[in-house]
Structure formats: C-alpha cells, structure tokens
Coordinates of C-alpha atoms and ligand atoms in Angstrom, one line a residue:
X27 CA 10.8 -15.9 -2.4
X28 CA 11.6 -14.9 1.2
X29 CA 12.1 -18.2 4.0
X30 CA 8.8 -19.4 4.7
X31 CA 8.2 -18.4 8.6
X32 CA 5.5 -20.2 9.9
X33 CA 2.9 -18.0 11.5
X34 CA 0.4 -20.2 13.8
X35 CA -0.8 -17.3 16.0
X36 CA -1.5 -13.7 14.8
X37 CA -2.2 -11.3 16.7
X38 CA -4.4 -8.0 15.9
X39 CA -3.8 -4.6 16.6
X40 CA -7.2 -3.3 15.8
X41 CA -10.9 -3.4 16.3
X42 CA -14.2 -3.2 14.7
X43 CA -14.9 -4.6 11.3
X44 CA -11.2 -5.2 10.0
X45 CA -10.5 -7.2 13.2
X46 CA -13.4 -9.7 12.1
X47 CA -11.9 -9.4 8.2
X48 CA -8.5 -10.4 9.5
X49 CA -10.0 -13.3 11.9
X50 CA -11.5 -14.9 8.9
X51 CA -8.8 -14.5 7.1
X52 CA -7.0 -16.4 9.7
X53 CA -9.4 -19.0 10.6
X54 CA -9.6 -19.7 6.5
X55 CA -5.6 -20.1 7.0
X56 CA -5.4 -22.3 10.3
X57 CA -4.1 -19.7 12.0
X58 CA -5.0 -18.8 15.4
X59 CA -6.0 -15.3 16.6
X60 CA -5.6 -12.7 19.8
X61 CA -7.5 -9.9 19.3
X62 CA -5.4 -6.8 21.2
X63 CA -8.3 -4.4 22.3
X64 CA -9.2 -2.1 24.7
X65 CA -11.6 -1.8 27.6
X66 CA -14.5 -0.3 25.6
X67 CA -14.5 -3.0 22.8
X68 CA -15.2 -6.3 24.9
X69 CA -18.6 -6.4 23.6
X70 CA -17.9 -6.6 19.5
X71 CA -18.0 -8.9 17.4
X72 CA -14.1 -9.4 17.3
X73 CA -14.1 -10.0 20.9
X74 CA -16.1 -13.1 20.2
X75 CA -14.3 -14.4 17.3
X76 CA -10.9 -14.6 18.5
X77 CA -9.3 -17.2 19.8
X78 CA -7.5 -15.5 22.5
X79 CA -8.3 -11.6 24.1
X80 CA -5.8 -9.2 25.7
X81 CA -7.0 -5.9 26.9
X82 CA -4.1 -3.6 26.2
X83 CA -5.5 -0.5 28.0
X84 CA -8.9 2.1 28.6
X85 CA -11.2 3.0 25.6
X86 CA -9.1 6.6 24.6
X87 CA -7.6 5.0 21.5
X88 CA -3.8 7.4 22.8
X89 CA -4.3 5.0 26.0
X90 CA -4.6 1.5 23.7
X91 CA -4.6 1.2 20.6
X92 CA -1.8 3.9 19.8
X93 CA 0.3 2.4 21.8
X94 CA 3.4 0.7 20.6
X95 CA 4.5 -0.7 23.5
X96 CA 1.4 -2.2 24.9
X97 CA 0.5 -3.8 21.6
X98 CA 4.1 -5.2 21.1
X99 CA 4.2 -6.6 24.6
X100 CA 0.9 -8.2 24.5
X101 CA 1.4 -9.7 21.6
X102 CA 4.7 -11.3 22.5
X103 CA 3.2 -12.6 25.7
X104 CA 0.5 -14.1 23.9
X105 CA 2.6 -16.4 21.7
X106 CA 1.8 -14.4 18.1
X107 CA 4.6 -14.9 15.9
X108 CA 2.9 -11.7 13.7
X109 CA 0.7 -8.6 14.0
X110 CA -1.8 -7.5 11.3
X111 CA -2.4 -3.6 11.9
X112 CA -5.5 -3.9 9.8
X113 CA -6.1 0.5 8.7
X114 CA -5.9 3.3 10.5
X115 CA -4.3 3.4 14.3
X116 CA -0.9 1.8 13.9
X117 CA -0.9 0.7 10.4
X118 CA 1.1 3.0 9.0
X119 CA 3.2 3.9 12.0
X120 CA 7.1 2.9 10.7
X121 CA 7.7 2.7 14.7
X122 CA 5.5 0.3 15.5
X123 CA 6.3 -1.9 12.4
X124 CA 10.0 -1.5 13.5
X125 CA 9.3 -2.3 17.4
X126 CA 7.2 -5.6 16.1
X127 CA 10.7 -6.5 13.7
X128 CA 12.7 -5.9 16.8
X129 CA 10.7 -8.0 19.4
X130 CA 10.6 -10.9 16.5
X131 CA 7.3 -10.3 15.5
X132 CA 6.4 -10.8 11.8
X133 CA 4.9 -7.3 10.9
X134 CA 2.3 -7.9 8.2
X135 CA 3.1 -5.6 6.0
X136 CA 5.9 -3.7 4.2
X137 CA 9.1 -3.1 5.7
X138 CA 9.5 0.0 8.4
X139 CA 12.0 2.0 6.1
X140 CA 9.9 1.1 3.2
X141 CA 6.4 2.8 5.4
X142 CA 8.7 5.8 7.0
X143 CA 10.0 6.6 3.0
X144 CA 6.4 6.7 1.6
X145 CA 4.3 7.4 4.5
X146 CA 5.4 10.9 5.0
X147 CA 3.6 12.5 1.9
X148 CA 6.6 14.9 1.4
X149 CA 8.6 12.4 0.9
X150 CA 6.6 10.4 -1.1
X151 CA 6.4 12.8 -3.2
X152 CA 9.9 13.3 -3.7
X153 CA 10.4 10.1 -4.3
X154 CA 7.3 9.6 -7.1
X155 CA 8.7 12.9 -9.2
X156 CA 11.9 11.6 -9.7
X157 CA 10.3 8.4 -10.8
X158 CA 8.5 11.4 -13.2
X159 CA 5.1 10.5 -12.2
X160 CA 3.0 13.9 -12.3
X161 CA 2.5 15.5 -8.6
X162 CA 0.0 18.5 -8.2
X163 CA 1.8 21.9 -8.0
X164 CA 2.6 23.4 -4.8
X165 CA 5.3 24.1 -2.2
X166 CA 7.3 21.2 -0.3
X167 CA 10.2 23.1 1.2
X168 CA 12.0 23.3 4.4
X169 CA 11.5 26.7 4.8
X170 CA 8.3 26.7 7.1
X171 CA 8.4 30.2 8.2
X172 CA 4.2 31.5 8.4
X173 CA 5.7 34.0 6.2
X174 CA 7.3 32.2 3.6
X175 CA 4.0 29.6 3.2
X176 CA 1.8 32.7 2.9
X177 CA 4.1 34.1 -0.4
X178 CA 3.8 30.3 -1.5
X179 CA 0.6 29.9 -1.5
X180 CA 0.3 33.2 -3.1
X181 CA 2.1 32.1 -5.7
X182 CA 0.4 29.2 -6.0
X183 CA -2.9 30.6 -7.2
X184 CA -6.0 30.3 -4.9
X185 CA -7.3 28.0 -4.1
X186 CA -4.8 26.3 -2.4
X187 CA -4.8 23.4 0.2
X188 CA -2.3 23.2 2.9
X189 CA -1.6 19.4 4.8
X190 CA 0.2 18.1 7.2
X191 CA 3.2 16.0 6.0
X192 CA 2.4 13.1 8.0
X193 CA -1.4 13.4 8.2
X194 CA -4.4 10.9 6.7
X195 CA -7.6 10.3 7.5
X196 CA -8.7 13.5 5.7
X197 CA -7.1 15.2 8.9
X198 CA -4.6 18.1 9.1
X199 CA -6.2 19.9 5.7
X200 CA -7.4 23.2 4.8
X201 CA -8.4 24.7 1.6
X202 CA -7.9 28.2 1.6
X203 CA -9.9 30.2 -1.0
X204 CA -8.3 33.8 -0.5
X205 CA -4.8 36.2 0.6
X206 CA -6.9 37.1 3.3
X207 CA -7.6 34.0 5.2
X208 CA -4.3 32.1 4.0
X209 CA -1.9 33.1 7.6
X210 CA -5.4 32.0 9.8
X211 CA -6.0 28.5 8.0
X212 CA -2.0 27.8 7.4
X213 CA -1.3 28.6 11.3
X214 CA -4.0 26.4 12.3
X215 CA -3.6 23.5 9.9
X216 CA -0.3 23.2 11.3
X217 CA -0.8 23.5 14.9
X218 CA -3.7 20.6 13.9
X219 CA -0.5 18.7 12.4
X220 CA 1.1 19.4 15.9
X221 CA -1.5 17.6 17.8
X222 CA -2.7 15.2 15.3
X223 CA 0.5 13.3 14.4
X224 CA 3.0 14.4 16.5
X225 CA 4.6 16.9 13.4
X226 CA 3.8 20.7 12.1
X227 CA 5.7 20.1 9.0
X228 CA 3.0 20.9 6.7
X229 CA 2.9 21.3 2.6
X230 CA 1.2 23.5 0.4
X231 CA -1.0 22.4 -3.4
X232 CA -3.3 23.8 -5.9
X233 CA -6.8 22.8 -5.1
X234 CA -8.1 21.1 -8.2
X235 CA -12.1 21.7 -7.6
X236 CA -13.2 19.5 -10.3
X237 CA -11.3 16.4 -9.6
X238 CA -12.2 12.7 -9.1
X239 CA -10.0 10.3 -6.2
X240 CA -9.2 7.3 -8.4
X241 CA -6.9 5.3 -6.3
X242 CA -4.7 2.3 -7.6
X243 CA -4.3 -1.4 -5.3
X244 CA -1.0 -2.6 -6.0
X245 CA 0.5 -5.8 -4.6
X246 CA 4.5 -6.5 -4.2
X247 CA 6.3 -9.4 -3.3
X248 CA 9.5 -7.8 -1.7
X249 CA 11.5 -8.9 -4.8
X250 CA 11.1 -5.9 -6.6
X251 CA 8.3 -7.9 -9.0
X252 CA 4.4 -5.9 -8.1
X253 CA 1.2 -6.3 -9.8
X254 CA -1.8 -3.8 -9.7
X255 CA -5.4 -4.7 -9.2
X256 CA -6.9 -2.0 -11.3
X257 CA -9.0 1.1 -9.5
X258 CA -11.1 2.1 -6.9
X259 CA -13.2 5.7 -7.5
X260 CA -13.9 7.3 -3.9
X261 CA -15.0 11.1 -4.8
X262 CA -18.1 10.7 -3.1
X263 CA -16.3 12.5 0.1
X264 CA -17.5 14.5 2.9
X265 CA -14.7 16.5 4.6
X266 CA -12.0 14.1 2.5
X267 CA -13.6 11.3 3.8
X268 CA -14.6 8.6 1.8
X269 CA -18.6 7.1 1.9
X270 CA -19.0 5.6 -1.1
X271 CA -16.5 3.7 -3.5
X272 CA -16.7 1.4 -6.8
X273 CA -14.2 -0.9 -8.8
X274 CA -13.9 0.0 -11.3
X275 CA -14.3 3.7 -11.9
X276 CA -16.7 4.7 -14.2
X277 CA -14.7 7.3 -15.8
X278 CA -11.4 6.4 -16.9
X279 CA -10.3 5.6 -20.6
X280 CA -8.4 2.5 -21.1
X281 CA -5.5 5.0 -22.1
X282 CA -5.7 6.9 -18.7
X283 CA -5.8 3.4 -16.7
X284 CA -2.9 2.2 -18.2
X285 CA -0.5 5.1 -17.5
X286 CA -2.1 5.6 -14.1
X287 CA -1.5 1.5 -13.0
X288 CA 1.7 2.3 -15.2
X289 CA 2.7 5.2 -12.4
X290 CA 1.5 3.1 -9.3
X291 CA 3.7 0.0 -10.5
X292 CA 6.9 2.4 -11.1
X293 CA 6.5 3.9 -7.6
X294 CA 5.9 0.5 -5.7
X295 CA 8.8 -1.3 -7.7
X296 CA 11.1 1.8 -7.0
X297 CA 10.6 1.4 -3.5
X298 CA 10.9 -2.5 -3.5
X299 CA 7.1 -2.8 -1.8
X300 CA 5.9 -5.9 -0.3
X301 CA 2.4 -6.1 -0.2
X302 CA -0.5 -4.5 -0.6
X303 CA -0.6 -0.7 -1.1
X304 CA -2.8 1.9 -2.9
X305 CA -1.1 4.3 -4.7
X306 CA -3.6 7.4 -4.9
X307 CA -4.4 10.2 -7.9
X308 CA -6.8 13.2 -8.5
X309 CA -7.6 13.0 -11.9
X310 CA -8.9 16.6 -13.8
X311 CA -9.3 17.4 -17.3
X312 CA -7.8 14.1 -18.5
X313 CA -5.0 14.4 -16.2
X314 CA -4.0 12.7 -13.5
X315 CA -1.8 13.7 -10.2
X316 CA -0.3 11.6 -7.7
X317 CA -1.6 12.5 -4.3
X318 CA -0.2 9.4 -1.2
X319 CA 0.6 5.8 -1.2
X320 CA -1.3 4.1 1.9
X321 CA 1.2 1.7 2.6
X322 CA -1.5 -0.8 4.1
X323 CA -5.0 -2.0 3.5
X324 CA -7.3 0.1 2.7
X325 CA -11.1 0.5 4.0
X326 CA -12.8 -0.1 0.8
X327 CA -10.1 -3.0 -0.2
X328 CA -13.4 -5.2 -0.5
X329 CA -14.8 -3.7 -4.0
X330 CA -11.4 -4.4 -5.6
X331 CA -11.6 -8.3 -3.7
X332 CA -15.1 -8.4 -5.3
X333 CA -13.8 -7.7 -9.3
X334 CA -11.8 -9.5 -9.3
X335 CA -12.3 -12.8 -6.9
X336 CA -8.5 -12.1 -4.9
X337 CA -8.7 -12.5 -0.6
X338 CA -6.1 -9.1 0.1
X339 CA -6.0 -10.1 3.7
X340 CA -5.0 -13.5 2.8
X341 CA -2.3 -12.4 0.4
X342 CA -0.9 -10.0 3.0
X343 CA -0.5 -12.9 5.6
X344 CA 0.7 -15.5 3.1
X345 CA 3.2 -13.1 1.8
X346 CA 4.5 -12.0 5.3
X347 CA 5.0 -16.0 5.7
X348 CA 7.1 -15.9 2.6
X349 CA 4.6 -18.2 0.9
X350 CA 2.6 -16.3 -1.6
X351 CA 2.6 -16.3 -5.3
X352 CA 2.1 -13.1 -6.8
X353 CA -0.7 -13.0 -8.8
X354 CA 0.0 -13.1 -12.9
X355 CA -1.0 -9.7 -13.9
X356 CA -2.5 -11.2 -16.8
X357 CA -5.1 -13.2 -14.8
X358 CA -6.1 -9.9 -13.1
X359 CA -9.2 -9.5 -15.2
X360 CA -12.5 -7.1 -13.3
X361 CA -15.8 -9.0 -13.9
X362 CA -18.6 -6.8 -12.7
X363 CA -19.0 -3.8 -11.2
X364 CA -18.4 -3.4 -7.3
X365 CA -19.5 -0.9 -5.1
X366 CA -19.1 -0.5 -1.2
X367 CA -21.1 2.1 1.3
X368 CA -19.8 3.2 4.8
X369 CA -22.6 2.7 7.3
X370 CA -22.5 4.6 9.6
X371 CA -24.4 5.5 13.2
X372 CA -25.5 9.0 12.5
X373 CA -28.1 11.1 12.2
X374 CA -29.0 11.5 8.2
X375 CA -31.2 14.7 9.0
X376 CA -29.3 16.3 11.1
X377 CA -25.6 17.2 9.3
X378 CA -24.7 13.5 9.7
X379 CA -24.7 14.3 13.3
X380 CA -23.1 10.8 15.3
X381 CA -25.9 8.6 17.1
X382 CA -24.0 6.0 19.6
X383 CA -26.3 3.6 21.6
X384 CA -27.2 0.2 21.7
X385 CA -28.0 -1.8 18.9
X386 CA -30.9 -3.3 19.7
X387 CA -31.5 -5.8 16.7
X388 CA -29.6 -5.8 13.3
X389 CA -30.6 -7.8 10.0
X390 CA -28.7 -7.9 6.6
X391 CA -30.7 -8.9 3.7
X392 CA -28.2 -11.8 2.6
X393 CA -28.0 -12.6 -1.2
X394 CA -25.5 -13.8 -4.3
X395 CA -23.4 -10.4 -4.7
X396 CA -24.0 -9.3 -1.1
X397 CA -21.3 -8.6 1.3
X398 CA -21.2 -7.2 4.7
X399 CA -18.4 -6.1 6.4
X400 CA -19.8 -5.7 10.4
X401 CA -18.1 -5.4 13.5
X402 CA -21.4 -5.8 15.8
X403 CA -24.4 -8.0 16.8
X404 CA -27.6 -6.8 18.3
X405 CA -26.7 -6.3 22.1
X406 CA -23.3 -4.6 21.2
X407 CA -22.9 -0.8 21.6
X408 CA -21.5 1.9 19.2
X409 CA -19.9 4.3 21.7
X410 CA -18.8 7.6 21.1
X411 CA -14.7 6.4 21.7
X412 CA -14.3 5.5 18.3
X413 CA -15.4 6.1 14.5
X414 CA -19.0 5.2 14.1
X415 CA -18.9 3.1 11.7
X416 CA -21.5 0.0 12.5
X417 CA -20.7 -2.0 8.8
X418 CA -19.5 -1.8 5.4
X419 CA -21.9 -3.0 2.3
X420 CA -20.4 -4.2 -0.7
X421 CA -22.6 -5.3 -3.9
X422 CA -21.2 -6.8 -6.5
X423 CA -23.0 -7.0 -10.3
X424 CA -22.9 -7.3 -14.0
X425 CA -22.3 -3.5 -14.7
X426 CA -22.8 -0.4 -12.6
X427 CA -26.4 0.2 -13.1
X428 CA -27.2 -3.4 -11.6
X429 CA -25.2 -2.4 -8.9
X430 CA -26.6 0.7 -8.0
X431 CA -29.8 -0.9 -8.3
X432 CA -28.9 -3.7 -6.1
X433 CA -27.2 -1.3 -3.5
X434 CA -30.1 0.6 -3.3
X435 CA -32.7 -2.2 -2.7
X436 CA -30.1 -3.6 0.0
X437 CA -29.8 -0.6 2.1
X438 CA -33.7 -0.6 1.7
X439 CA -34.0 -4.2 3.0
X440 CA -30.8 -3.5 6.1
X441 CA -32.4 -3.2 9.4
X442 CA -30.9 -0.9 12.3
X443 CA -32.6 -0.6 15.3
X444 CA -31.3 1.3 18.5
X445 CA -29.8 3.6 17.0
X446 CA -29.7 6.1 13.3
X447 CA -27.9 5.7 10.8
X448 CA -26.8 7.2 6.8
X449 CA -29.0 4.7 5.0
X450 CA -31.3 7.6 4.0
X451 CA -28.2 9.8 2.9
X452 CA -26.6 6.7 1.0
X453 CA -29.8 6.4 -0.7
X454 CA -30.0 9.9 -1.7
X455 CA -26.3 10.1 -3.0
X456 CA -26.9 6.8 -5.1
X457 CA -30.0 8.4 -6.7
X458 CA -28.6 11.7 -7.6
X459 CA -28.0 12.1 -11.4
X460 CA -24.2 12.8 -11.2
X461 CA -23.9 9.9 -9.3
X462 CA -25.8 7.3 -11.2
X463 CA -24.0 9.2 -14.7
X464 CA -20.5 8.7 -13.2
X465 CA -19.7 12.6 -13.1
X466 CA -19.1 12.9 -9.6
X467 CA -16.4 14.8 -8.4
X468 CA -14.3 15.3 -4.6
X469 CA -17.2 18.2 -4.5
X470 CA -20.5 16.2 -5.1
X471 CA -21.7 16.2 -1.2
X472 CA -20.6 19.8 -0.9
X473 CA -22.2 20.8 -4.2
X474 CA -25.0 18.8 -3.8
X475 CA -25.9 17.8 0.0
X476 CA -24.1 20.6 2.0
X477 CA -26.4 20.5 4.6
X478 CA -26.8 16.6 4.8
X479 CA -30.6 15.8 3.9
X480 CA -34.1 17.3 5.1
X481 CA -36.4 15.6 7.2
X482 CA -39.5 14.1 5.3
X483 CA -42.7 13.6 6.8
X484 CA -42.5 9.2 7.0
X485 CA -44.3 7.2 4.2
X486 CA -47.6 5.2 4.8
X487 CA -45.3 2.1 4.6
X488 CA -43.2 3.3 7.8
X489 CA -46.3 4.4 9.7
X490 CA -47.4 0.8 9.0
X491 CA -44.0 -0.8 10.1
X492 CA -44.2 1.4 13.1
X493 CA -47.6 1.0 14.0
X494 CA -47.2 -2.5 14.5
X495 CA -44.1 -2.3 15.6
X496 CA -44.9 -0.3 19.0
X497 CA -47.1 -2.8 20.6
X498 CA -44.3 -5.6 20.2
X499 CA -41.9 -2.8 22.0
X500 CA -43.9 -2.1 24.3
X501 CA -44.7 -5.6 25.8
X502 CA -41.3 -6.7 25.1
X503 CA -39.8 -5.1 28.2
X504 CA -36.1 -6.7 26.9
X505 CA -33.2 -4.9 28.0
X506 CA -32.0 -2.4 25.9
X507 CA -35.4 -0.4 25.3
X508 CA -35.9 2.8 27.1
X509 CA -39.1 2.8 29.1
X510 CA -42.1 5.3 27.5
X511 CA -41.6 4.9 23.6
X512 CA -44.8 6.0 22.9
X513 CA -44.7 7.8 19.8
X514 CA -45.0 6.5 16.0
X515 CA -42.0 8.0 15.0
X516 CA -40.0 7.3 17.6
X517 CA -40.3 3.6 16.1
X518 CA -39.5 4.5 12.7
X519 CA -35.7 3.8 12.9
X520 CA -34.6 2.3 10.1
X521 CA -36.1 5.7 8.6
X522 CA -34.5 8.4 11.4
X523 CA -36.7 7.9 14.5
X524 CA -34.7 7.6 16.9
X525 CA -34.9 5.4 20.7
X526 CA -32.8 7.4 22.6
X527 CA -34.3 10.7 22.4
X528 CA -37.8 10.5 23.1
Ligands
LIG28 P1 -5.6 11.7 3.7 O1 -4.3 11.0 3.8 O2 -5.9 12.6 5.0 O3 -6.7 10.9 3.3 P2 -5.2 12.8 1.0 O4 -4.0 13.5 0.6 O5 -5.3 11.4 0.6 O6 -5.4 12.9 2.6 O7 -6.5 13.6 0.5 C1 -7.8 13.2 0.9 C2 -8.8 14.0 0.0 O8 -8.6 15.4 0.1 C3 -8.6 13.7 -1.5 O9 -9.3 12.5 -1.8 C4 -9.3 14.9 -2.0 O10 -10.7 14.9 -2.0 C5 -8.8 16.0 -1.1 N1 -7.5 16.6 -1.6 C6 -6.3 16.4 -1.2 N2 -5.4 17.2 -1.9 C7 -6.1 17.9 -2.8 C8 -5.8 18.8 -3.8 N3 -4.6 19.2 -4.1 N4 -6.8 19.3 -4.6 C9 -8.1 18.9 -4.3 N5 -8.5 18.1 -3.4 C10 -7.5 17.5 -2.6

C-alpha cells in the first residue's frame, strides 16, 4: 500500500449530481468539501452542500470548468489537499491530473501517464491488442491524408464509423453507410475532433449494427493487483449516448463474462491502474470487441454500487489516501438486478427537444431499492449552459422483471413541475418488448423510437390531476409561475404540458 496522505479537505471540480455524490462521500468520510463552480451553478444543490464555494469563472463550461488553471489555483487557495474530477469536464484530462500532482494536490484518480496512455482511444487500443484482447477491425494509422482514410474505409466494408482519437461523450463520430458520402462525413468528423478536443487525429472501424455496449467496472490499487465488479449493459443509446443501463446485463453467458472481466483485468493490470475504470466492449454474435477504457467514474457507476453493496466514490478517495483495501474478488457477488434511467429536462414529444426553466416543485417517491441521484431542489433552474440532466433513478430488485416493474411504477410516482422531462419516453423504452426480453441492441431507439414518441391526447387521470391542480396555481401567485396558465394541459406536466409556453 501507497503512504497514507491524509486528505481533510477535497475539493471538486464539477457540478450537478456527481458533485452532491462526491459531498456525501466526503461527509460519510469526515472530509470537508469546496465545491469549484461557476457563475451559473450557485443555485444547485451542490452549492448548498459544501462546506466551502469558489466561483472559478462565467457559466460557458471553456470559461470554468475546463479550465486547468482556475480549478488548480482555487483549489490550492482553498486549503484542499485533493481534487475529485467526478465525469466528464476534466476527468479524463492527463493535464489537469498532472497540473493537480504538480501544485501538490492529490488527484483522485489514476496517475496522468496512466490517463494520457489509455485515454487516447488509439492508443488504448494499441496497447489492449498487444495484451491480445480482440479490437474491432479498422484503420489506426498515421497516415491521415482525406485520401488515404477514404481507401481505408473502403476497404473496410461499409458501414464504417470514423472517431476522433481523443473524443467521448458520443462526440466526434460518424457512421458512414456508402463510397459516396465517406470524404463529406470523414472531413467533417475530423474538423468536429478539431474543435471538440483540441485534436483531428481521427480513426476508422467496422460498424457492428447488431451489437450490445456491455462495459466492465474494474478497480486497481496501484500495485498492479485489480479486481472487476462485473457488467453494466448501456445499448439503450440515442446518438451514442447512454439513457438507460442495468447490472448485470441480461445477455451474457457465464463463459462470455468471464473472458470479457478476464480482458478488462489484463488491460488494467498491464497498465498498473489505480482505481476505478470501465473498460468498454461491443459484443455481436457471441463476440466481443474492446472499444475505450474511461479512466474515471462513470455516470451509471450507481447500478454496479447497487449489486453489489460497494461505495465507488468512497473507494476512489480512500485509495488516493493510500488507505483502501482492495476488495477480495471473491466477495464480489451481484444480488439483484439494478437498473438506472437518465432524467432528463426535455421535451418527450417533441425529438427529446431540451426544456430548461425553473423547477417549480420536485417529489421522489422514496422506497427500499430506490435511489436518486439529483443535483436540484424546487427553486433551482436547469439552464440551457449545461447537459440537462435534472436526476438519475436507480432501482434495485430481486431479478430484472421486478426491476422493470419497480422502475416503471417510480417514474410513474416522480413529480416534475416547471419544466418537461423523458419520463414518458423512459416509460415507453422500458415497455417495449426487446427491452423487457433483453434483445436490445446500440440500435433499439433508432429502430424503434426514431422520431422520439407521439403526442397522446392526456388520460382521464391527468385531466383530473390538472383540473384540480389549476385553481391551486392560480391563487398561489408564488414566484416562479408565469401569470395566465389557464389551460388544462398546460398543467399536465408531469405528462408533457408544459409552463413556459403557454
Ligand atoms: P465515446 O467515448 O464518445 O462514448 P465510444 O467509443 O465509447 O465513444 O462509443 C460510444 C458508442 O458509439 C458505443 O456505445 C456504440 O453504441 C457506438 N459505437 C462506437 N464504435 C462503434 C462501432 N465500431 N460499431 C458500432 N457502434 C459503435
């Protein structure tokens, strides 16, 4: 085991729900907290929590929370002995893990060379093929002449999707189907790369068009010794973003797991990783193919947490304080079945279309197996600066029918006024058949929803919610509601209505 370094100040370069995951983290450790923000986030949930505040800079996310310097700095001046990145932003920035090292700041997570080897998917994949873990076919080379990628990708075999070497976030990507649009789509994913992370290296792979995203969590402890902590399935995407994901997934034979945990553990022991990191796979026709590592936490860390009764967040602070004890891998046992949804504010009927505003009033339907993962309260406003995410939902149950069944009657029984929001789409993806059978694929909104979903007329129960609903609005004259609601559906909201545009 490393020194222990005492951490009694942490701070966090991040916002929105992870920020509130990492503060109770902390609080559960005795730790105290400064929450790094920016302008636009002072009225969150994180802002409340936290010991200290900084404001590191305006609401554009290049002007704050992208920036290295601002982040280091404030934390330094504010005492913090470490910085938790939390996902996205920073996280998997080998410069700003580097910058914390050199102003003597404990960077919680894995070391900058270790991020900057397997954070550039090029090289992680490199590095993963000579550990001969399988790799989806394509073209990695130097050569990055329009020409030469076109011939490539020609050889290749449509479909083919081009990425950007250093992208994520479902950023950077193109699937191109035909000769005719490859030099278009490859020209513009790469300018995309340009402008997105500061790189046009991009790389070139056979689309698989039937495949499922089974991810692995891994945990090291910088001695070369890592665990994994079983799956995560996230093919319910829309434009490579996740929405939905489960522990375990549904559809992998004990055979497959094992080799696939057997490849995660090989690559994360190879590169002498220190804590947690998701190795990730498409898996087709009983194969499986290495796609990233995410050398971080992930979003939907919380279904693995919820199989198997581990605190990631706490492990990843304990471990940068050289004072955690990896897990045996033989007391990693699932019990249940977990599955998470992305909330989000946006418009279910119209393309998913986002719907910022204030969040007048906000009610989770508490219960054993229930988890919610919010970075609001009533009052606080989801603006158009950053990802519209409003909360994560996480039930956990016996098997994976229970769980649908309890997701479903929770996003029934979750209240959002002020604003839309997906409930009706998650709703809809968690009742289609290939959902509830398992058989989903990367394709399943595209196949199935491409469009989002269709208005419907409201029920005779919403009608009755929202005709007694719009007298209480209407003499309430609180702050927040928009003078004139006068319409039935306009108070509908948990169902679509909407506040803002009537
Ligand atoms: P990011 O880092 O932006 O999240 P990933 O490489 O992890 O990008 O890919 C995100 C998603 O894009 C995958 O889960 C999958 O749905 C799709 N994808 C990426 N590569 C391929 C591929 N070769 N074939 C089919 N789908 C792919």
């Amino acid at each position: 085991m490393s020194p222990k370094k005492k951490i009694n100040k942490l701070a966090i370069a991040n916002r929105g729900e992870v920020a509130v995951r990492i503060i109770n983290a902390c609080q559960e450790l005795g730790i105290r907290t400064v929450l790094l923000h920016s302008e636009a986030d002072v009225r969150t949930r994180a802002f409340r929590m936290a010991d200290e505040t900084v404001c590191i800079g305006p609401a554009p996310t290049t002007e704050s929370y992208l920036q290295i310097d601002r982040n280091v700095e404030a934390a330094v001046k504010a005492g913090a002995e470490a910085v938790h990145p939390g996902f996205g932003f920073l996280s998997e920035n080998a410069d700003f893990a580097h910058a914390c090292s050199a102003a003597g700041l404990i960077f919680v997570g894995p070391r900058s060379e270790t991020i900057r080897a397997l954070g550039d998917k090029i090289s992680a994949k490199k590095l993963i093929e000579r550990a001969k873990v399988p790799t989806v076919p394509g073209y990695m080379g130097d050569d990055q002449s329009l020409a030469t990628l076109i011939k490539k990708a020609e050889e290749i075999g449509f479909p083919v999707i081009v990425k950007a070497a250093a992208g994520g976030g479902g950023r950077g990507m193109k699937v191109i189907h035909a000769s005719a649009e490859a030099e278009e789509l490859i020209a513009s994913a790469s300018r995309e790369a340009l402008s997105a992370f500061g790189s046009a290296t991009v790389f070139l792979e056979k689309y698989l068009d039937r495949a499922k995203h089974i991810e692995f969590q891994i945990f090291g402890d910088s001695h070369g010794k890592c665990v994994y902590l079983f799956e995560r399935e996230c093919s319910v995407q829309r434009r490579h973003q996740k929405i939905v994901e489960e522990a375990l997934s549904p559809s992998l034979t004990d055979e497959l797991r094992e080799q696939m945990a057997k490849a995660a553990v090989t690559l994360a022991e190879a590169a002498q990783y220190n804590g947690a990191g998701t190795v990730e796979f498409l898996v087709q026709d009983g194969k499986f193919y290495f796609l990233e590592m995410n050398t971080r936490l992930q979003v939907e860390h919380p279904v693995t947490e919820m199989v198997l009764g581990v605190d990631l967040v706490k492990a990843q602070i304990l471990t940068a304080m050289g004072n955690f004890t990896l897990w045996p891998q033989t007391d990693l046992r699932p019990r249940g079945h977990a599955i998470e949804c992305r909330m989000y504010a946006e418009d279910s009927y119209n393309r998913g279309l986002p719907s910022t505003g204030l969040l007048l009033g906000l009610e989770w339907p508490e219960g054993p197996g229930r988890r919610f993962e919010v970075g609001f309260e009533a009052g606080d406003e989801v603006t158009a600066f950053y990802d519209p995410m409003i909360a994560k939902i996480i039930v956990l149950d016996e098997d994976r029918p229970r769980a649908i069944r309890k997701m479903l009657r929770v996003l029934d029984d979750t209240v959002v006024f002020g604003v839309r929001t997906n409930i009706p789409f998650l709703k809809a993806i968690l009742s289609h058949a290939d959902f509830v059978a398992g058989t989903m694929t990367t394709q399943f909104i595209q196949n199935y929803f491409p469009e989002g979903l269709e208005a419907k007329p409201l029920s005779t129960k919403q009608k009755v919610f929202a005709a007694k609903a719009l007298p209480l609005v209407r003499n309430s004259g609180g702050s927040g509601v928009p003078a004139g609601v006068a319409s039935l559906n306009a108070l509908a909201l948990p169902w679509g209505g909407a506040w803002r545009n009537v």
